[in-house]
XYZ file of C-alpha atoms in Angstrom:
489
model
C 122.489 66.066 121.512
C 125.271 68.445 122.636
C 124.791 69.826 126.137
C 127.336 72.656 126.220
C 128.059 75.549 123.880
C 131.505 74.127 123.155
C 129.940 70.805 122.177
C 127.485 72.625 119.899
C 130.355 74.400 118.143
C 131.878 71.029 117.216
C 129.169 70.594 114.597
C 130.393 72.174 111.338
C 127.304 74.368 110.955
C 127.625 75.861 114.442
C 131.394 76.102 114.094
C 130.898 78.517 111.227
C 127.914 80.217 112.800
C 130.121 81.040 115.797
C 132.810 82.389 113.468
C 130.498 84.736 111.602
C 128.796 85.789 114.860
C 132.133 87.327 115.828
C 131.915 89.646 112.811
C 129.595 92.712 112.889
C 127.149 92.375 110.000
C 124.185 94.673 110.390
C 122.472 95.695 107.173
C 124.643 98.279 105.462
C 127.701 97.226 107.479
C 128.656 94.086 105.560
C 132.157 94.899 104.319
C 133.936 92.838 106.992
C 131.722 89.750 106.690
C 131.816 89.972 102.884
C 135.616 90.078 102.924
C 135.670 87.112 105.340
C 133.542 85.038 102.967
C 135.741 85.946 100.010
C 138.889 84.910 101.917
C 137.208 81.691 103.028
C 136.669 80.676 99.402
C 140.080 81.810 98.188
C 141.871 79.921 100.959
C 140.176 76.711 99.741
C 141.015 77.300 96.108
C 137.391 77.910 95.150
C 136.300 80.265 92.398
C 134.895 83.360 94.117
C 133.777 86.881 93.251
C 132.744 89.944 95.258
C 130.594 92.488 93.421
C 130.020 96.202 94.040
C 127.042 95.446 96.325
C 129.396 93.213 98.408
C 127.514 90.068 97.384
C 129.706 86.980 97.423
C 129.581 84.334 94.688
C 131.391 81.023 95.263
C 131.517 77.999 92.965
C 132.426 74.421 93.889
C 132.712 71.667 91.275
C 130.444 68.635 91.347
C 131.419 65.549 93.327
C 132.500 62.540 91.303
C 129.478 60.952 89.658
C 127.357 64.127 89.930
C 128.652 65.874 86.827
C 125.424 65.168 84.932
C 123.172 66.763 87.565
C 122.049 70.374 86.976
C 124.064 72.867 89.036
C 122.468 73.903 92.323
C 122.331 77.508 93.533
C 122.384 77.798 97.342
C 121.320 81.237 98.558
C 121.100 83.187 101.805
C 121.933 86.680 103.057
C 124.826 87.798 105.235
C 123.216 90.780 106.981
C 121.206 90.693 110.209
C 118.751 92.909 112.071
C 120.463 94.725 114.963
C 118.219 95.137 118.008
C 119.105 95.082 121.699
C 117.351 95.334 125.035
C 117.243 98.721 126.721
C 120.356 99.284 128.814
C 122.440 96.712 126.927
C 125.941 97.970 126.200
C 126.485 96.514 122.740
C 127.929 98.288 119.697
C 126.664 96.475 116.593
C 129.229 98.314 114.467
C 132.139 96.685 116.275
C 131.140 94.115 118.935
C 130.731 90.375 118.300
C 127.467 88.607 119.113
C 127.780 86.673 122.375
C 126.237 83.202 122.175
C 124.574 81.289 124.991
C 122.949 77.870 125.086
C 119.699 77.279 126.981
C 118.832 73.608 126.697
C 118.177 73.076 122.964
C 118.037 76.777 122.103
C 120.858 79.066 121.082
C 120.425 82.724 122.086
C 122.495 85.878 122.061
C 122.917 87.992 125.210
C 120.220 90.696 125.121
C 120.661 91.259 121.381
C 119.379 89.751 118.195
C 121.136 86.479 117.410
C 121.445 86.764 113.653
C 120.345 83.198 113.021
C 118.280 84.980 110.393
C 120.174 84.487 108.151
C 123.516 83.461 109.623
C 122.421 79.829 109.745
C 122.095 79.848 105.943
C 125.624 81.240 105.635
C 126.864 78.555 108.043
C 125.151 75.806 106.017
C 126.859 77.064 102.874
C 130.287 77.296 104.502
C 129.985 73.827 106.027
C 129.161 72.330 102.614
C 131.954 74.247 100.889
C 134.457 73.076 103.504
C 133.347 69.446 103.430
C 134.967 66.648 101.479
C 132.392 63.985 102.353
C 129.102 65.620 101.273
C 128.317 64.431 97.727
C 126.668 67.133 95.649
C 126.139 68.529 92.159
C 128.084 71.575 91.051
C 127.321 74.330 93.563
C 126.888 78.049 93.003
C 126.689 79.897 96.314
C 125.306 83.422 96.454
C 125.307 85.273 99.792
C 123.589 88.637 99.444
C 123.655 91.935 101.325
C 121.014 94.285 102.762
C 118.175 91.756 102.571
C 116.701 93.065 105.815
C 116.374 96.603 104.483
C 116.358 97.154 100.724
C 117.157 93.746 99.152
C 119.879 95.694 97.364
C 122.206 92.718 97.114
C 119.710 90.446 95.373
C 118.490 93.273 93.140
C 122.042 94.021 91.962
C 123.184 90.395 91.554
C 124.362 89.671 88.013
C 122.325 86.775 86.530
C 125.102 86.045 84.024
C 127.178 84.597 86.870
C 124.791 81.655 87.267
C 124.289 78.485 85.267
C 122.334 76.533 87.921
C 118.821 75.258 87.297
C 117.921 74.351 90.889
C 117.657 77.169 93.448
C 117.610 76.457 97.194
C 116.963 79.435 99.436
C 117.901 78.844 103.091
C 116.023 81.762 104.651
C 112.981 79.965 106.086
C 112.235 79.680 109.786
C 110.127 76.547 110.298
C 111.444 73.007 110.059
C 109.305 70.640 108.022
C 107.807 73.446 105.954
C 108.826 73.881 102.329
C 108.102 77.338 100.964
C 107.146 77.395 97.304
C 105.890 80.949 96.770
C 106.137 84.433 98.227
C 104.598 87.804 97.583
C 106.047 90.698 95.693
C 105.714 94.159 97.116
C 105.973 97.876 96.550
C 105.780 100.957 98.760
C 103.367 103.639 97.561
C 103.408 107.205 98.909
C 100.783 109.907 98.516
C 101.992 113.403 99.463
C 99.085 115.784 99.969
C 100.055 119.482 99.983
C 98.612 121.540 102.835
C 96.685 124.715 102.206
C 96.595 126.719 105.432
C 94.040 129.329 106.380
C 93.824 131.786 109.242
C 92.186 130.251 112.301
C 88.959 131.871 113.430
C 88.699 133.226 116.982
C 86.070 130.835 118.333
C 87.853 127.529 117.593
C 88.314 124.875 120.272
C 91.039 122.265 119.789
C 90.979 118.517 120.519
C 93.470 115.705 120.298
C 91.915 112.372 119.271
C 94.119 109.363 119.933
C 93.813 105.675 119.092
C 96.089 103.190 120.831
C 96.212 99.714 122.350
C 95.977 97.819 119.056
C 97.982 94.639 118.430
C 99.438 95.696 115.083
C 101.793 93.147 113.536
C 103.713 92.444 110.338
C 101.666 93.578 107.357
C 102.473 90.410 105.457
C 102.167 87.778 108.165
C 99.261 89.276 110.150
C 97.150 91.155 107.610
C 94.630 88.295 107.377
C 93.928 88.359 111.126
C 91.487 91.255 110.876
C 93.357 93.481 113.297
C 92.478 97.144 113.452
C 94.494 99.721 111.548
C 94.718 102.784 113.798
C 95.063 105.181 110.858
C 92.043 103.844 108.994
C 89.943 103.779 112.154
C 90.886 107.374 112.907
C 89.740 108.261 109.399
C 86.295 106.822 110.114
C 85.986 108.929 113.253
C 87.120 112.110 111.508
C 84.712 111.520 108.646
C 81.777 111.106 111.001
C 82.700 114.259 112.902
C 83.050 116.209 109.656
C 79.524 115.148 108.665
C 78.156 116.433 111.978
C 79.708 119.897 111.763
C 82.622 121.788 110.165
C 86.054 120.932 111.484
C 89.623 121.795 110.590
C 92.610 119.505 110.914
C 95.814 120.891 112.368
C 97.990 117.741 112.411
C 97.705 114.004 111.893
C 100.272 111.270 112.527
C 100.218 107.517 112.965
C 102.165 104.316 112.434
C 105.914 103.738 112.318
C 106.694 101.564 109.290
C 104.869 100.854 106.064
C 105.194 97.091 106.619
C 103.716 97.172 110.137
C 99.988 97.425 110.876
C 99.753 100.758 112.746
C 98.983 100.434 116.438
C 98.551 104.136 117.215
C 97.339 107.288 115.478
C 96.509 110.841 116.538
C 94.781 113.844 114.984
C 94.561 117.401 116.281
C 91.377 119.106 115.122
C 89.609 122.396 115.716
C 85.852 122.988 115.782
C 83.710 126.006 116.469
C 82.896 126.595 120.100
C 79.179 125.878 119.622
C 80.058 122.403 118.232
C 82.509 121.517 120.979
C 79.791 120.484 123.427
C 78.940 117.377 121.384
C 82.391 116.287 120.244
C 83.599 114.375 123.343
C 80.387 112.331 123.399
C 80.619 111.522 119.694
C 84.199 110.300 120.109
C 83.143 108.302 123.176
C 80.406 106.681 121.113
C 82.987 105.742 118.507
C 85.153 104.189 121.208
C 82.292 101.823 122.037
C 81.590 101.078 118.375
C 85.208 100.125 117.706
C 85.507 98.109 120.908
C 82.500 96.114 119.763
C 83.779 95.647 116.213
C 87.256 94.590 117.363
C 86.331 92.751 120.556
C 88.085 89.610 119.297
C 90.860 90.899 117.042
C 91.859 93.950 119.141
C 90.189 93.913 122.552
C 92.658 96.430 123.973
C 91.765 99.282 121.612
C 91.581 102.688 123.293
C 90.042 105.852 121.839
C 90.542 109.036 123.824
C 89.815 112.719 123.269
C 91.410 115.615 125.123
C 90.840 119.323 124.778
C 93.981 121.262 123.945
C 94.694 124.775 125.131
C 96.872 125.498 122.099
C 95.554 128.497 120.147
C 96.695 128.186 116.531
C 97.317 131.019 114.107
C 96.301 128.812 111.212
C 94.610 125.485 110.462
C 94.190 123.281 107.401
C 91.763 124.742 104.884
C 88.396 123.079 104.511
C 89.550 121.623 101.178
C 92.739 120.164 102.625
C 90.841 118.753 105.600
C 88.354 117.100 103.259
C 91.136 115.705 101.053
C 92.821 114.154 104.092
C 89.607 112.535 105.288
C 88.793 111.335 101.769
C 92.248 109.755 101.529
C 91.914 108.061 104.900
C 88.595 106.537 103.883
C 89.418 105.543 100.301
C 93.020 104.332 100.383
C 92.566 100.537 100.259
C 93.676 98.524 103.264
C 93.695 94.893 104.307
C 93.275 91.646 102.368
C 92.392 92.257 98.718
C 92.277 88.656 97.446
C 92.907 85.083 98.622
C 94.800 82.421 96.690
C 92.720 79.896 94.780
C 95.663 77.443 94.624
C 96.962 77.417 98.204
C 94.249 77.234 100.844
C 94.357 79.986 103.448
C 97.052 82.031 101.695
C 96.544 85.766 101.332
C 97.160 86.491 97.666
C 97.018 90.301 97.690
C 96.905 92.925 100.422
C 97.734 96.510 101.187
C 98.564 98.230 104.451
C 98.261 101.959 105.086
C 101.160 101.850 107.521
C 102.199 105.468 108.067
C 100.693 108.927 107.991
C 102.870 111.913 108.870
C 102.342 115.649 108.666
C 104.582 118.695 108.743
C 104.099 122.311 107.737
C 103.974 121.522 104.018
C 102.274 118.183 103.421
C 100.655 115.039 104.752
C 102.238 111.775 103.612
C 100.325 108.499 103.394
C 102.579 105.459 102.984
C 101.176 102.061 101.988
C 102.860 98.661 101.656
C 101.251 96.760 98.788
C 101.816 93.008 98.390
C 100.696 90.323 95.990
C 101.865 86.997 94.648
C 100.261 88.026 91.325
C 102.008 90.922 89.563
C 98.888 92.218 87.803
C 96.978 92.408 91.098
C 99.819 94.303 92.740
C 99.743 96.770 89.864
C 95.960 97.083 90.182
C 96.225 98.167 93.833
C 98.972 100.643 92.918
C 96.647 102.170 90.330
C 93.893 102.512 92.933
C 96.157 104.409 95.303
C 97.465 106.549 92.444
C 93.924 107.513 91.430
C 93.107 108.571 94.989
C 96.221 110.744 94.931
C 94.974 112.354 91.713
C 91.512 112.936 93.175
C 93.020 114.715 96.165
C 95.575 116.687 94.102
C 98.482 114.881 95.724
C 101.875 113.783 94.462
C 102.242 110.021 94.028
C 105.411 107.951 94.049
C 106.551 104.357 94.517
C 109.760 102.736 95.726
C 111.221 99.432 96.922
C 109.477 97.445 94.199
C 110.377 93.754 94.395
C 108.885 90.845 92.452
C 106.721 87.966 93.577
C 107.839 84.343 93.555
C 105.007 82.578 91.715
C 103.891 79.073 92.612
C 105.190 76.412 90.186
C 102.699 73.508 90.125
C 105.076 71.004 88.491
C 108.213 71.852 90.513
C 110.708 68.970 90.324
C 112.819 70.216 93.242
C 109.717 70.271 95.425
C 109.035 66.631 94.577
C 112.648 65.788 95.402
C 112.511 67.402 98.832
C 109.146 65.768 99.530
C 110.584 62.360 98.648
C 113.677 62.821 100.821
C 111.627 64.108 103.765
C 109.295 61.112 103.535
C 112.285 58.774 103.462
C 113.929 60.410 106.488
C 110.900 61.004 108.707
C 108.078 58.791 107.432
C 105.742 61.728 106.846
C 105.216 64.505 104.334
C 106.521 68.052 104.753
C 104.110 70.971 104.717
C 104.015 72.771 101.377
C 103.454 76.436 102.088
C 103.686 79.970 100.770
C 104.086 83.253 102.619
C 102.531 86.641 102.083
C 105.848 88.389 102.542
C 108.914 89.042 100.446
C 111.740 86.566 99.892
C 114.769 86.987 97.682
C 113.457 84.005 95.690
C 111.150 86.404 93.865
C 114.070 88.511 92.685
C 116.111 85.519 91.577
C 113.248 83.751 89.782
C 112.674 86.972 87.849
C 116.374 87.286 86.975
C 116.646 83.542 86.230
C 113.223 82.492 84.895
C 114.415 78.962 84.120
C 115.210 78.016 87.732
C 113.175 75.676 89.922
C 113.174 77.138 93.444
C 112.387 76.099 96.989
C 113.045 77.551 100.454
C 113.682 75.775 103.754
C 115.278 76.287 107.146
C 115.265 75.223 110.810
C 113.006 76.356 113.639
C 113.715 79.965 114.617
C 111.778 82.060 117.088
C 111.323 85.784 117.840
C 113.544 86.818 114.951
C 114.358 90.530 114.674
C 114.076 90.868 118.482
C 116.569 90.484 121.351
C 114.723 87.245 122.212
C 115.665 85.653 118.897
C 116.695 82.007 119.263
C 117.199 78.939 117.110
C 116.781 75.253 117.870
C 120.089 73.396 117.812
C 118.490 70.016 117.116
C 116.302 71.468 114.349
C 119.323 73.131 112.745
C 121.176 69.820 112.715
C 118.186 67.902 111.351
C 117.724 70.483 108.605
C 121.417 70.139 107.768
C 120.995 66.363 107.484
C 117.917 66.923 105.316
C 119.729 69.316 102.996
C 122.720 66.989 102.678
C 120.438 64.014 101.958
C 118.603 65.983 99.256
C 121.868 66.974 97.556
C 122.977 63.339 97.636
C 119.651 62.120 96.212
C 119.979 64.395 93.175
C 122.358 61.923 91.535
C 119.493 59.468 90.952
C 116.570 61.906 90.880
C 117.895 63.977 87.949
C 118.934 61.080 85.685
């Protein structure tokens, strides 16, 4: 194995990864990298096209003897998540990513590396530039804005493709073949606030939940971790049963696709009720610590009296509508797959609640690998919005990638893996979105699979990728392309 960064760059995959790492390519800032990819193809006499979304399409004819094999679509995305450590002087709009080698791992310097999904781009470029990798006709599609809106994949023109085999290179675990992913949609309930004049004897309290683990709403939803917003709703409901209260503000969570770690509500109660409130909240702190002693042992529930004297508070009706929403909006695992053991089939995450002077917004991320079940959860949330006289809207709707039991490309990759390593790869699905779902909807005839090398801490400044795993996955991909000549006879 190579022992220096310069030695690593001698491998064609890392040669091109180093080249694209010198080009800023955060989501929404892909013009320069898109133009680079277009020039790369044109300089090699390859058919290439750049669309309005800055996606790049490149075609390479089949190697001699592979003309009969169905064309293969290789797909990845050119954009990366841009995060850096505090105090790091790095401008993602203009500065290149600095690479450093630590034993077998390639890192950046206090920034995200962009191996997600720069390694896929490097695989594609290395194959396009090679004259000694036998392959069927290739159709390369490198998309934009995958990390944010999936705009590139959503706007890709299906008429540009003739391939029947689709290989996505956006996976992050060697030896694992992904065969299905969830679709998703973001649902928002906007509850209008009716204000009323605050009475003179009201005492205010801030109730705060914190210390929860949180996590990605697709990858961690099955772990039973606490949702700070939903837990706060339980507390507020119990308090409202004990005596009248008025909300003044409520906020929690940061992103719809992250399980909320923190939430806070400011409430007002009559002075005669204020004597009991701190004890009731303290009791709830113990209840939740007991319930979440394994999943979220660090949960903290605090209550503090506020000296703020408001002119107005939420009306009793608005307060009740908020609490009703917090209790009834579905959250967590909704169904488990009957085909793939241990796979979450459907889930929803109440990820954000925000309030201003006009409305309270509840934002949920709904996922399912079954379209009808995703739609069912959307209908549930919509009905709750109707019950609470709220506006309802959805956005960022992307399709699922359904499991194909008789996938021929899966059998091919299983066969090649067994031949190379003497064991079987893991066949897996993820409860998160991949561009495969968009492309299998646009191209319903394709047979799709996803693979990639070992990557760690993606989307963080600690992101790193295994050099040896990247090279093995390259060898695996090349071997599978070569094997297609016999497999598809």
